[in-house]
mmCIF file of C-alpha atoms and ligand atoms in Angstrom:
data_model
loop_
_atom_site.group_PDB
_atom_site.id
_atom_site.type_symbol
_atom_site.label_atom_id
_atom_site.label_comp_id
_atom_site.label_asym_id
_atom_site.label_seq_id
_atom_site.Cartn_x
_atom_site.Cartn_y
_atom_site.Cartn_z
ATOM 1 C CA UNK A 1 94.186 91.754 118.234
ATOM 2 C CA UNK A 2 94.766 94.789 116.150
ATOM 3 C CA UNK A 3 95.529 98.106 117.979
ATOM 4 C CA UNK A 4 93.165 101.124 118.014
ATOM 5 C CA UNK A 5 93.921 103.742 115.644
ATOM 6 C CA UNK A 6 92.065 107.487 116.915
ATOM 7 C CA UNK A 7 92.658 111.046 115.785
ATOM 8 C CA UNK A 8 91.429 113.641 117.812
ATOM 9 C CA UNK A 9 90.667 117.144 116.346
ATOM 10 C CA UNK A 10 93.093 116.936 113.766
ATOM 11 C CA UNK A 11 93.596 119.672 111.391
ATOM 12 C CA UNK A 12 95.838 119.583 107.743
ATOM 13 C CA UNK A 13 96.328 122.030 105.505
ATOM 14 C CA UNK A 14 99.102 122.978 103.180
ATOM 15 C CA UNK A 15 100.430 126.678 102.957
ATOM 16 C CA UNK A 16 96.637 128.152 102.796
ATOM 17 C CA UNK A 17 95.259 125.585 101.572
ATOM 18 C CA UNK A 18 92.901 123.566 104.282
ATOM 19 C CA UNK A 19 92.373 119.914 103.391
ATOM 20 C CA UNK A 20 90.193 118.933 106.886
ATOM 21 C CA UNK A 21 89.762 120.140 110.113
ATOM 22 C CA UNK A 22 89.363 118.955 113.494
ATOM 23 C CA UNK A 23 88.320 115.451 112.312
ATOM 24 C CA UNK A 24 87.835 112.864 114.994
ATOM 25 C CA UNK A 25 87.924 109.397 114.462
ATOM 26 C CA UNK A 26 88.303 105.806 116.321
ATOM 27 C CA UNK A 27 88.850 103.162 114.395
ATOM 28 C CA UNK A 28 87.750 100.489 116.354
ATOM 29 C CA UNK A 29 91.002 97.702 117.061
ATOM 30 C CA UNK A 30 90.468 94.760 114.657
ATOM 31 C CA UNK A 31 87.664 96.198 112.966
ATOM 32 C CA UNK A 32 87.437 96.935 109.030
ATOM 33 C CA UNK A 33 86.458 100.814 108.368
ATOM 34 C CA UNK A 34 86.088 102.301 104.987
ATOM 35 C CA UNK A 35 86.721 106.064 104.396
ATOM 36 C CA UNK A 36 84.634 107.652 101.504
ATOM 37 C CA UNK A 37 84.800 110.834 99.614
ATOM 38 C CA UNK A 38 84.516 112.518 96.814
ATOM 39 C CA UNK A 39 88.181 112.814 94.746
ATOM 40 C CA UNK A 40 90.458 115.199 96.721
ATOM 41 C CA UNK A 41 88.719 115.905 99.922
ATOM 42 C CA UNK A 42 92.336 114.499 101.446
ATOM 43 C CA UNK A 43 91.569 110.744 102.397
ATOM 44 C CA UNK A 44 95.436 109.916 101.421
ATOM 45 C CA UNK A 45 96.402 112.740 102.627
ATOM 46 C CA UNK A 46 94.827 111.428 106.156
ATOM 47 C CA UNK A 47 95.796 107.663 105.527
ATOM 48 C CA UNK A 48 99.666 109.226 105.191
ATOM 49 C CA UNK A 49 98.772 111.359 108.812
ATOM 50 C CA UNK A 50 98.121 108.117 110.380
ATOM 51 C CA UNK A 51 101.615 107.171 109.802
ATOM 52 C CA UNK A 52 103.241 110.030 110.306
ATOM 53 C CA UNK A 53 104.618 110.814 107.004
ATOM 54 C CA UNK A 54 102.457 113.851 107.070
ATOM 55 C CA UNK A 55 101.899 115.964 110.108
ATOM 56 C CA UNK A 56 98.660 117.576 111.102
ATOM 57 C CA UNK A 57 98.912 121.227 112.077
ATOM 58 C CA UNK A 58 96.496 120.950 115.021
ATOM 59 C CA UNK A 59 94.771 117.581 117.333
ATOM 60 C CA UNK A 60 96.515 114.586 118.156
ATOM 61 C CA UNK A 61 96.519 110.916 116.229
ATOM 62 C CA UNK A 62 96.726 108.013 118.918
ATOM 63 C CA UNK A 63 98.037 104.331 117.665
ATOM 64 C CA UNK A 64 97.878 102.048 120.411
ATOM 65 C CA UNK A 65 97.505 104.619 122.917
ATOM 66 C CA UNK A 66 100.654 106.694 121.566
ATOM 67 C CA UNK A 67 100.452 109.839 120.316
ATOM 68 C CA UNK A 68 102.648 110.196 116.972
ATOM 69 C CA UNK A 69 102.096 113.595 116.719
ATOM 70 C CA UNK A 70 104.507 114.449 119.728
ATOM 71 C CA UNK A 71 106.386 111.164 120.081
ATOM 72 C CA UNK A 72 110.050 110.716 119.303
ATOM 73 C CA UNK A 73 111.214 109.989 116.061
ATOM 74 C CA UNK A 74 112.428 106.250 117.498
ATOM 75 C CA UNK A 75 109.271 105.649 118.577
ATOM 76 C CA UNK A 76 107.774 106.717 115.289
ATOM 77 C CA UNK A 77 109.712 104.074 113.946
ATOM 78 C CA UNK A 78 108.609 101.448 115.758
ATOM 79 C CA UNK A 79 105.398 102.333 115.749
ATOM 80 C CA UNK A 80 105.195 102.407 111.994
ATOM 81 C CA UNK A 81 106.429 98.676 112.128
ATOM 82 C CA UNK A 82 102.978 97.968 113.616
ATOM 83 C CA UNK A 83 101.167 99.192 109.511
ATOM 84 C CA UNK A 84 101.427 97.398 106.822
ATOM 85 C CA UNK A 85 100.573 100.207 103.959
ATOM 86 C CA UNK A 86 99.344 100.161 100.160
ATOM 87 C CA UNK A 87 99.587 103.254 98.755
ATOM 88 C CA UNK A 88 97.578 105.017 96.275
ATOM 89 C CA UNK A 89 100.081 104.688 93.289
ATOM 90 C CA UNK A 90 101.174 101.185 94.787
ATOM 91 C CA UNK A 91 104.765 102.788 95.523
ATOM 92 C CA UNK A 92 106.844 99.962 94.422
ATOM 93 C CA UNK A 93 111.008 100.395 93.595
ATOM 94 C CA UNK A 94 110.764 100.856 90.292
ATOM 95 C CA UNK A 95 114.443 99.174 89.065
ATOM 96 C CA UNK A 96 113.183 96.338 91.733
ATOM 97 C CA UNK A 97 111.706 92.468 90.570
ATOM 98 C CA UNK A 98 108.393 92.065 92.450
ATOM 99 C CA UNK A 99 110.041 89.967 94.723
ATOM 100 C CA UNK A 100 112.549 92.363 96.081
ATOM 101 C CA UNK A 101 109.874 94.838 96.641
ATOM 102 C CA UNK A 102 107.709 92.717 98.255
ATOM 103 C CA UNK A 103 110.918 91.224 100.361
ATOM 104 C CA UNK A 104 111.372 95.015 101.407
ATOM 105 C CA UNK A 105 109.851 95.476 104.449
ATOM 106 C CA UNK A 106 111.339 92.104 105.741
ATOM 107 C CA UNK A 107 114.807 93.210 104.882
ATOM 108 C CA UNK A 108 114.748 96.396 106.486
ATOM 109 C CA UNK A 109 112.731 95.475 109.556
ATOM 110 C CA UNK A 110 113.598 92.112 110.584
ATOM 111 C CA UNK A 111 116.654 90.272 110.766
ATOM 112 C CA UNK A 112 115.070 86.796 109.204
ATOM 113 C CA UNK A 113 116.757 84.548 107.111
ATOM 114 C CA UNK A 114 116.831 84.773 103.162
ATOM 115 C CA UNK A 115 115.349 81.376 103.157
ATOM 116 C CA UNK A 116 112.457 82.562 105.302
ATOM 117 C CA UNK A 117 112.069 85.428 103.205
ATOM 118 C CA UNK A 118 111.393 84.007 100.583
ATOM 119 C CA UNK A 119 108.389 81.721 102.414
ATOM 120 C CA UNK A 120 106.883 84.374 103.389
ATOM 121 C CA UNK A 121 107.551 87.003 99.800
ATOM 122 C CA UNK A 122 106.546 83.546 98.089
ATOM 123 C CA UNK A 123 103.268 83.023 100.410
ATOM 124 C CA UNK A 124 102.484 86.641 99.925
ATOM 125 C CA UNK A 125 102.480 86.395 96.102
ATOM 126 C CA UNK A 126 100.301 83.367 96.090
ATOM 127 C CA UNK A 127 97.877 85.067 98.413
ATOM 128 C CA UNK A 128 97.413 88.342 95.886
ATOM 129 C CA UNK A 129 97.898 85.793 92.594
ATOM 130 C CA UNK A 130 101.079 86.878 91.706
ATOM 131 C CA UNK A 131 102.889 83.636 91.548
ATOM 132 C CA UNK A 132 104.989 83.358 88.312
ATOM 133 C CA UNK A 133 105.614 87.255 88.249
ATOM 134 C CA UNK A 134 108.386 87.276 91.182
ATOM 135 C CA UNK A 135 111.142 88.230 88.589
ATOM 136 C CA UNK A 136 109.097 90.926 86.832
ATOM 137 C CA UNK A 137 109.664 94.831 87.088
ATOM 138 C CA UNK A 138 106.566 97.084 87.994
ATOM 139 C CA UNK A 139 107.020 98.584 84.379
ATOM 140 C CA UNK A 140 106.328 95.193 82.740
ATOM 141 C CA UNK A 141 103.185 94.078 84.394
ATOM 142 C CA UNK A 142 99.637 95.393 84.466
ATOM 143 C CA UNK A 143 98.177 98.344 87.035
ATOM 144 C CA UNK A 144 96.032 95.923 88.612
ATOM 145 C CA UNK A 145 98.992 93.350 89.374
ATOM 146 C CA UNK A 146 100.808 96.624 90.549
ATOM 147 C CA UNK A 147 98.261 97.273 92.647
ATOM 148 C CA UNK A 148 98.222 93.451 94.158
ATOM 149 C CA UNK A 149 101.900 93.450 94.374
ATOM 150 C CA UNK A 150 101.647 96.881 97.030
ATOM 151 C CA UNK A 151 99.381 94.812 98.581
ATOM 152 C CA UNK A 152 101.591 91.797 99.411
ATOM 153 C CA UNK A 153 104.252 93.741 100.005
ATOM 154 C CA UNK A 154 101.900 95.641 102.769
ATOM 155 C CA UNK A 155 101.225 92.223 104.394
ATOM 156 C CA UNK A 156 104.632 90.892 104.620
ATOM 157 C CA UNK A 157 105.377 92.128 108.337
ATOM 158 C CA UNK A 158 101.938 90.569 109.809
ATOM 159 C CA UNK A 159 100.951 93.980 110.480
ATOM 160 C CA UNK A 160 98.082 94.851 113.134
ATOM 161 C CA UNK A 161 97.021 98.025 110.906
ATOM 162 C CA UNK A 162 96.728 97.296 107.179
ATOM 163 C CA UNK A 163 95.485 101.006 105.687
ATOM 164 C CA UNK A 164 94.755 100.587 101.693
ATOM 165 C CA UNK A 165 94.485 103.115 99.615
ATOM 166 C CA UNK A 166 92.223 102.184 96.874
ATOM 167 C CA UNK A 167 92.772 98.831 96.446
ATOM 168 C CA UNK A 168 90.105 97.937 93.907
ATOM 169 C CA UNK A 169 91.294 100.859 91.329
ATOM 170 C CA UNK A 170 92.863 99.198 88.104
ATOM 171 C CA UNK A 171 91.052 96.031 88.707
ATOM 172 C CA UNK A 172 88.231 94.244 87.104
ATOM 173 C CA UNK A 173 85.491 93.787 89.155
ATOM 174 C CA UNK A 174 85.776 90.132 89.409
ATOM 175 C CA UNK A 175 89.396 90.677 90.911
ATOM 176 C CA UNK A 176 87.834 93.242 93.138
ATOM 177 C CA UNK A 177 85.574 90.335 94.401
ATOM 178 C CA UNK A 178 88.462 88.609 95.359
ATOM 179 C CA UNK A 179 90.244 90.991 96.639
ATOM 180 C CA UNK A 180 87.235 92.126 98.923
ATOM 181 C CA UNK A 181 86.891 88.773 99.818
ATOM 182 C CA UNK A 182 90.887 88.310 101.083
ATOM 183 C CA UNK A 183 90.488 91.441 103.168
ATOM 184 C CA UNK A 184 87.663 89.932 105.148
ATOM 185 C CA UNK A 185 89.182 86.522 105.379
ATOM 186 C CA UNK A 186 93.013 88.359 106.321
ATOM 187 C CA UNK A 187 90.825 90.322 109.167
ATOM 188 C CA UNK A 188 89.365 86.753 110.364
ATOM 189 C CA UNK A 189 92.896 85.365 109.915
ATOM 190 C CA UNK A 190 95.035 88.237 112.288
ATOM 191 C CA UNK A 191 91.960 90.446 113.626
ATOM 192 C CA UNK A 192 94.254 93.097 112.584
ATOM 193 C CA UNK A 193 92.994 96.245 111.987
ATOM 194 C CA UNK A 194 91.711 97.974 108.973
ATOM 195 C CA UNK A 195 90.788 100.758 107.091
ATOM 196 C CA UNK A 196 89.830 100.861 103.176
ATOM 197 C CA UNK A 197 90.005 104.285 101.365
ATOM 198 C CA UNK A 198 87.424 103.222 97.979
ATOM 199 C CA UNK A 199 85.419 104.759 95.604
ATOM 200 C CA UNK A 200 84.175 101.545 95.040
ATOM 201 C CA UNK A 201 80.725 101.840 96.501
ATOM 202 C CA UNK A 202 80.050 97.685 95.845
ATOM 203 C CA UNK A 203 82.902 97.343 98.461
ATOM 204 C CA UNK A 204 81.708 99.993 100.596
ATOM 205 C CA UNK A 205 78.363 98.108 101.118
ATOM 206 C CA UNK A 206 79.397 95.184 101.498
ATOM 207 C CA UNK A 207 83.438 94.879 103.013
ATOM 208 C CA UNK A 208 83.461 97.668 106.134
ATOM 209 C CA UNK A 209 82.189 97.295 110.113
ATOM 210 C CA UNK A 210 82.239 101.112 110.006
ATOM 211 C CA UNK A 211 81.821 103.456 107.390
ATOM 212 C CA UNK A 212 83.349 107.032 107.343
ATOM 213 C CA UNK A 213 82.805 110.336 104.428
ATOM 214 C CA UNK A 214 84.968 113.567 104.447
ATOM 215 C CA UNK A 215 83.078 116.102 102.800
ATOM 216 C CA UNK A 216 84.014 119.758 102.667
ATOM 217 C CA UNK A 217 87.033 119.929 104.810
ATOM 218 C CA UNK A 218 84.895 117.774 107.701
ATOM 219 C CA UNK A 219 84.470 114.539 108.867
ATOM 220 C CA UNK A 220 80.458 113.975 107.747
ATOM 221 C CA UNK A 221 79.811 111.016 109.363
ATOM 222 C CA UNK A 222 81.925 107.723 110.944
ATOM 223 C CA UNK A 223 79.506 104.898 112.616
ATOM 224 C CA UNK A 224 78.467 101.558 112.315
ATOM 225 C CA UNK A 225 77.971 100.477 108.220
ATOM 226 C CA UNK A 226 74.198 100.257 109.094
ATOM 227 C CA UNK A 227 73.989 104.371 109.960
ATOM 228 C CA UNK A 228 75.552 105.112 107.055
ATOM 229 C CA UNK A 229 74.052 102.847 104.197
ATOM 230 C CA UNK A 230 70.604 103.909 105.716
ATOM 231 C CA UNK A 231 71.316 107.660 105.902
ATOM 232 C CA UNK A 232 69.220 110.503 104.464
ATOM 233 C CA UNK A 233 71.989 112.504 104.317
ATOM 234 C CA UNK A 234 72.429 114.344 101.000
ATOM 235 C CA UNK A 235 75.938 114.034 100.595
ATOM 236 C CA UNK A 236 76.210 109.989 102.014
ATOM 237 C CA UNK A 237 73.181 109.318 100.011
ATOM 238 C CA UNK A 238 74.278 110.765 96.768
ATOM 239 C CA UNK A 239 77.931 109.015 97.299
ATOM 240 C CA UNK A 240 76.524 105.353 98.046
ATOM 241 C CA UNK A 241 73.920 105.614 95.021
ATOM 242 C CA UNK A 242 76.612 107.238 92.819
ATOM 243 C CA UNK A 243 74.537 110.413 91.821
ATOM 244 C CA UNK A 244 75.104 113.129 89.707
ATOM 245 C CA UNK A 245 72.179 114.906 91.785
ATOM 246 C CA UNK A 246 73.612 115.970 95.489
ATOM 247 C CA UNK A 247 75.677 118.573 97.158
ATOM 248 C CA UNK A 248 78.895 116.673 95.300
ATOM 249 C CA UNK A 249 79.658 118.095 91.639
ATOM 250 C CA UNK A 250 82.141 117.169 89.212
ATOM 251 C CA UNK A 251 85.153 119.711 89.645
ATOM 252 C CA UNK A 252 83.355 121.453 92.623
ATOM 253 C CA UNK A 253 80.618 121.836 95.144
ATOM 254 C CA UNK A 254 77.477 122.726 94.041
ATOM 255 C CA UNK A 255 75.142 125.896 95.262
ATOM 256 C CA UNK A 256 71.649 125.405 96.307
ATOM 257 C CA UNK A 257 70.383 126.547 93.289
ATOM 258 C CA UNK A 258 71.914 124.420 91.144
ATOM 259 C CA UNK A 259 70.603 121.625 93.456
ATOM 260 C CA UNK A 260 67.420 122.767 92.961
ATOM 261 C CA UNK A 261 67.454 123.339 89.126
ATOM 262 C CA UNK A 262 68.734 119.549 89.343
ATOM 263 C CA UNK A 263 66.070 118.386 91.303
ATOM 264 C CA UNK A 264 63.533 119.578 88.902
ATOM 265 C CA UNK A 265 65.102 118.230 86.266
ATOM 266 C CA UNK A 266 64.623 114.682 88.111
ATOM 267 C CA UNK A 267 61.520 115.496 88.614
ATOM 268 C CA UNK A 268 60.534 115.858 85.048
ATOM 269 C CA UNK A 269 61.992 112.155 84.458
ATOM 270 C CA UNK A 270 65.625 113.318 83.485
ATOM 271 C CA UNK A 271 68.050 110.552 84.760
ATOM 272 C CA UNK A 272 70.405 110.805 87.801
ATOM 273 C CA UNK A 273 73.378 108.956 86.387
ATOM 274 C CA UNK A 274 73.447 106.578 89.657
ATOM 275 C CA UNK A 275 72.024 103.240 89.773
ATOM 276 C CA UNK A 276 68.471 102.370 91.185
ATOM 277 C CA UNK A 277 68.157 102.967 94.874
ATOM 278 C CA UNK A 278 68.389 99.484 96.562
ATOM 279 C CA UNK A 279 66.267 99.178 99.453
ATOM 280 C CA UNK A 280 67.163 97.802 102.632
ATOM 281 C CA UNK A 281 70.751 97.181 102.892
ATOM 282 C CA UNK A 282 72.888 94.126 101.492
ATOM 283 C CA UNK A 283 74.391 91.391 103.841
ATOM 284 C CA UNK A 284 77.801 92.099 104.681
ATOM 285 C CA UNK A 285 80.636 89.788 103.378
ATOM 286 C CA UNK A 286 81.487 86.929 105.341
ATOM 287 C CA UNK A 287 84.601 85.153 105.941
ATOM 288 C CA UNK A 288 85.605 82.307 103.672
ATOM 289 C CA UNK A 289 84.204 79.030 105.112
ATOM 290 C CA UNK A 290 87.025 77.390 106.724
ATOM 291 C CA UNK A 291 88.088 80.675 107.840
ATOM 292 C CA UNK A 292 88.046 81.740 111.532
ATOM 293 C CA UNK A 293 85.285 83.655 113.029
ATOM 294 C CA UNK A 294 85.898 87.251 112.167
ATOM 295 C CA UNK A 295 86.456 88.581 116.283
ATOM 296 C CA UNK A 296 85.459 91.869 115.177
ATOM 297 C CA UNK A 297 81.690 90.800 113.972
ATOM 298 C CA UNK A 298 81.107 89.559 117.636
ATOM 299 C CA UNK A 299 83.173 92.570 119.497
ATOM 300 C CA UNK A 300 81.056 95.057 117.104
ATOM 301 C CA UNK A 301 77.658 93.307 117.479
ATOM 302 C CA UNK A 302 77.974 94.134 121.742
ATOM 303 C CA UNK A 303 78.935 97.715 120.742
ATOM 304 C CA UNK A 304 76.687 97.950 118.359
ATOM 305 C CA UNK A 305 74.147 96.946 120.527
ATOM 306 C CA UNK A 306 74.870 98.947 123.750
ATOM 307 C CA UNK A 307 74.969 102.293 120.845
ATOM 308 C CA UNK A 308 71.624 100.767 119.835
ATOM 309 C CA UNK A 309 69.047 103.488 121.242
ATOM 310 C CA UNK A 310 71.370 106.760 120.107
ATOM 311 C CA UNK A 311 71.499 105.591 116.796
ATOM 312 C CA UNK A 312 68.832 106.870 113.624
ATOM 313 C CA UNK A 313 65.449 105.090 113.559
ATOM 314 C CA UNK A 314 66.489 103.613 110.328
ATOM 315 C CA UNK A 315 69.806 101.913 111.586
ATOM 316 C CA UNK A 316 68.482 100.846 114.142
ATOM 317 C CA UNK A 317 66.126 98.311 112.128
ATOM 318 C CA UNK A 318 68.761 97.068 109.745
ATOM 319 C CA UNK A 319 70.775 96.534 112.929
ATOM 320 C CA UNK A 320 68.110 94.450 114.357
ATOM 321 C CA UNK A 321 67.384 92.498 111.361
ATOM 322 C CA UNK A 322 71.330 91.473 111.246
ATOM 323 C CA UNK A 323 71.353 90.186 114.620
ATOM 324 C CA UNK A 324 68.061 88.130 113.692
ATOM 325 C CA UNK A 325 69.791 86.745 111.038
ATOM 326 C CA UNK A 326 72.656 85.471 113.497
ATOM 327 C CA UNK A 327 70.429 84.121 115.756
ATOM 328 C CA UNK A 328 68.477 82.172 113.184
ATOM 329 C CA UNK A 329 72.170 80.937 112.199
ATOM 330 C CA UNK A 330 72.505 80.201 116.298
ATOM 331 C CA UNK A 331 69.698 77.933 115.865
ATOM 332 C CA UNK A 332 70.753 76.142 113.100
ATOM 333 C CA UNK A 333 73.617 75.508 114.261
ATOM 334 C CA UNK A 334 71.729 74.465 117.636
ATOM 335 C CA UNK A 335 69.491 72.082 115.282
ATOM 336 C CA UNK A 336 72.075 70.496 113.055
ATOM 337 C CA UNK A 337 74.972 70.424 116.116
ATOM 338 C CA UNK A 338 77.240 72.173 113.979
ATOM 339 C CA UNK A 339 79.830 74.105 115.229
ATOM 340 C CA UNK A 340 79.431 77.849 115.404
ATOM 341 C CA UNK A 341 82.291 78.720 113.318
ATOM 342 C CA UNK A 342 81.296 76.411 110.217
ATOM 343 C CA UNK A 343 77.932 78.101 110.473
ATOM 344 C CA UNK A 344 78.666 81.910 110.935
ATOM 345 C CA UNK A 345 80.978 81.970 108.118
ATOM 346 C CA UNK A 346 78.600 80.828 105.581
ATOM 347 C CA UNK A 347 79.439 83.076 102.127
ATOM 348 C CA UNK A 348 77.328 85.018 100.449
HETATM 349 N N1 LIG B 1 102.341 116.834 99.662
HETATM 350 C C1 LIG B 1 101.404 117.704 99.305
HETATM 351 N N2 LIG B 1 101.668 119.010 99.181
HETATM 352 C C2 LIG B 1 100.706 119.908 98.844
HETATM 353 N N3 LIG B 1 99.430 119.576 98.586
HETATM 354 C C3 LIG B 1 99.091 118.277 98.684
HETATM 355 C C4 LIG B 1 100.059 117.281 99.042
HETATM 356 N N4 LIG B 1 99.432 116.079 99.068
HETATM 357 C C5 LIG B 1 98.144 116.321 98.741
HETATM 358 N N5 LIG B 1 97.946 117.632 98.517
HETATM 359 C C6 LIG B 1 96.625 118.247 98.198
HETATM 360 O O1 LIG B 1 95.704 117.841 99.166
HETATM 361 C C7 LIG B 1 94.409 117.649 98.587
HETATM 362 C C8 LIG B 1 93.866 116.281 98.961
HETATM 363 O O2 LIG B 1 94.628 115.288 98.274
HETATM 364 P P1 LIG B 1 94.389 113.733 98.459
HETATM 365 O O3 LIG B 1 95.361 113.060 97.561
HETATM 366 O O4 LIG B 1 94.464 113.370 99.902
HETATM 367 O O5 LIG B 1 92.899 113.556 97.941
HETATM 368 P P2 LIG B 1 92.047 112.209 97.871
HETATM 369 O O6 LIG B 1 90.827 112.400 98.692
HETATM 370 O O7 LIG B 1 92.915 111.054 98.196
HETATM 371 O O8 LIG B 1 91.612 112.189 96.336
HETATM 372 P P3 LIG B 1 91.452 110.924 95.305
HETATM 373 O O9 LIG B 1 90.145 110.301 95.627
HETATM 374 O O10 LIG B 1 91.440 111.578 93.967
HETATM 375 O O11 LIG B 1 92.628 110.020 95.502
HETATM 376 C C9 LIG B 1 94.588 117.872 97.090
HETATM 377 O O12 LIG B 1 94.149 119.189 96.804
HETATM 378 C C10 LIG B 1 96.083 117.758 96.871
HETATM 379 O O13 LIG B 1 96.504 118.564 95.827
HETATM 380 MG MG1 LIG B 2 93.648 109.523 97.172
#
């Protein structure tokens, strides 16, 4: 199972500059999270914390139960064997073939053979669609088969945290389906586990257990995807709907009474750039039939569950409809003598 990942009362800033303070988090092990946020409220610069490539001033960051804040530089190294990482700008060797980029991590970490290597650089490719491309330099191919190419390079060491940093930017949206899709189906595959920075709000409704939004220098909100895709909150609302009208402007935040001139500008039919509020919330992705039972759906659902009666009145329905819907798939299953797994995986 994938190790937990928690910060506790971390702080960042650079010179006088504060990116986010005392920000608390617990990504739960094996679980998919998604961290939101409008552009530069610091969600790489956190992603980079949680590897220790950046340190927080203040608060300690926890993987596995060791803090990396105060731990040696050895263990630092191990521990960072544990992440498999896909950086915003992809960060691939730039005088390297896609191959030896992706082979990286396996050359520097692990003493394997060249001919298992290239199984598993080969395997890797396939998985992200880059087959045929091995002997390419990042300069020659697209941004979006950069992009895929960070990505099997981040899953070459079978890591137990996988932390991507925009994934879906520079790809079509039907490629962003897919790539959704082998997130989910990698989390049923090694229960590792996971968290998705996106401004993709398709993939934040549909791909995450948890959902998270850093919002002027603070943590807003981290829970279960149901608290946050029914929340009234201004700023989570105005994110997930893609609003221009909100607390979140384009180069800065916005005072009350420009919310208000706004808001009467609504009002009077103007239009509020996002898309039409959906009601309810959509399914979440399921694992690819075939696939194993995502471990984290059933370890989240008793969680979820026990958390039931502290959550908002709103989550709390959408959480009950969900587990209505598995139990009507318990009783088909029951009824047809299927077993659970072919069931519970059912796409969407
Ligand atoms: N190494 C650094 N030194 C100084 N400032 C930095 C450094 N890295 C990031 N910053 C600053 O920290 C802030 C947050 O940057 P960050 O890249 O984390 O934003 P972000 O939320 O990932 O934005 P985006 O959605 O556009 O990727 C920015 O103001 C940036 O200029
Ligand atoms: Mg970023």
């Amino acid at each position: 199972m994938g190790v937990e990942v928690r910060t506790e009362g971390v702080t960042k800033s650079f010179g006088s500059q504060r990116i986010w303070q005392d920000v608390s988090i617990t990504l739960p092990s094996g679980e998919v999270s998604a961290l939101l946020g409008p552009s530069g409220t610091g969600k790489s610069v956190f992603l980079k914390s949680l590897i220790g490539l950046l340190r927080p001033e203040r608060g300690s960051i926890f993987i596995d139960g060791t803090d990396i804040t105060t731990c040696s530089n050895k263990e630092l190294y191990e521990i960072r064997k544990l992440f498999g990482v896909l950086f915003q700008d992809g960060a691939l060797f730039g005088s390297m073939h896609l191959f030896d980029n992706v082979a990286f991590p396996l050359r520097e970490h692990t003493k394997k053979s060249e001919s298992e290597i290239r199984r598993i650089v080969m395997e890797k490719l396939e998985l992200t669609g880059l087959l045929g491309a091995e002997h390419k330099l990042p300069g020659e191919i697209s941004g979006g088969m950069r992009k895929r190419a960070g990505l099997a390079r981040a899953l070459v060491l079978d890591p137990q945290i996988i932390l991507v940093d925009e994934p879906d930017s520079g790809l079509d949206p039907v490629r962003t389906s897919y790539l959704a899709q082998l997130l989910i189906d990698i989390n049923a595959q090694i229960d590792a586990t996971i968290l998705i920075v996106t401004h993709n709000i398709n993939l934040a409704r549909t791909v995450p257990d948890n959902i998270g939004m850093l919002f002027r220098r603070q943590l807003v909100m981290f829970g279960p995807r149901e608290v946050l895709l029914t929340s009234e909150e201004p700023v989570v609302k105005q994110f997930l709907n893609g609003r221009m009208i909100g607390p979140i402007g384009m180069s800065e935040e916005k005072d009350e009474a420009q919310m208000a001139r706004e808001q009467a500008m609504v009002d009077a039919g103007h239009h509020h750039g996002g898309a039409e509020e959906i009601e309810g919330i959509i399914p979440q992705m399921k694992a690819t039939p075939g696939m194993p039972v995502r471990q984290a759906v059933i370890r989240r659902r008793a969680r979820v569950r026990e958390a039931l009666h502290t959550l908002p009145h709103a989550a709390q329905v959408a959480i009950r409809e969900s587990l209505e819907e598995d139990n009507d798939d318990t009783q088909v299953m029951a009824a047809y003598g299927s077993d659970q797994s072919s069931i519970l995986n059912k796409g969407h």
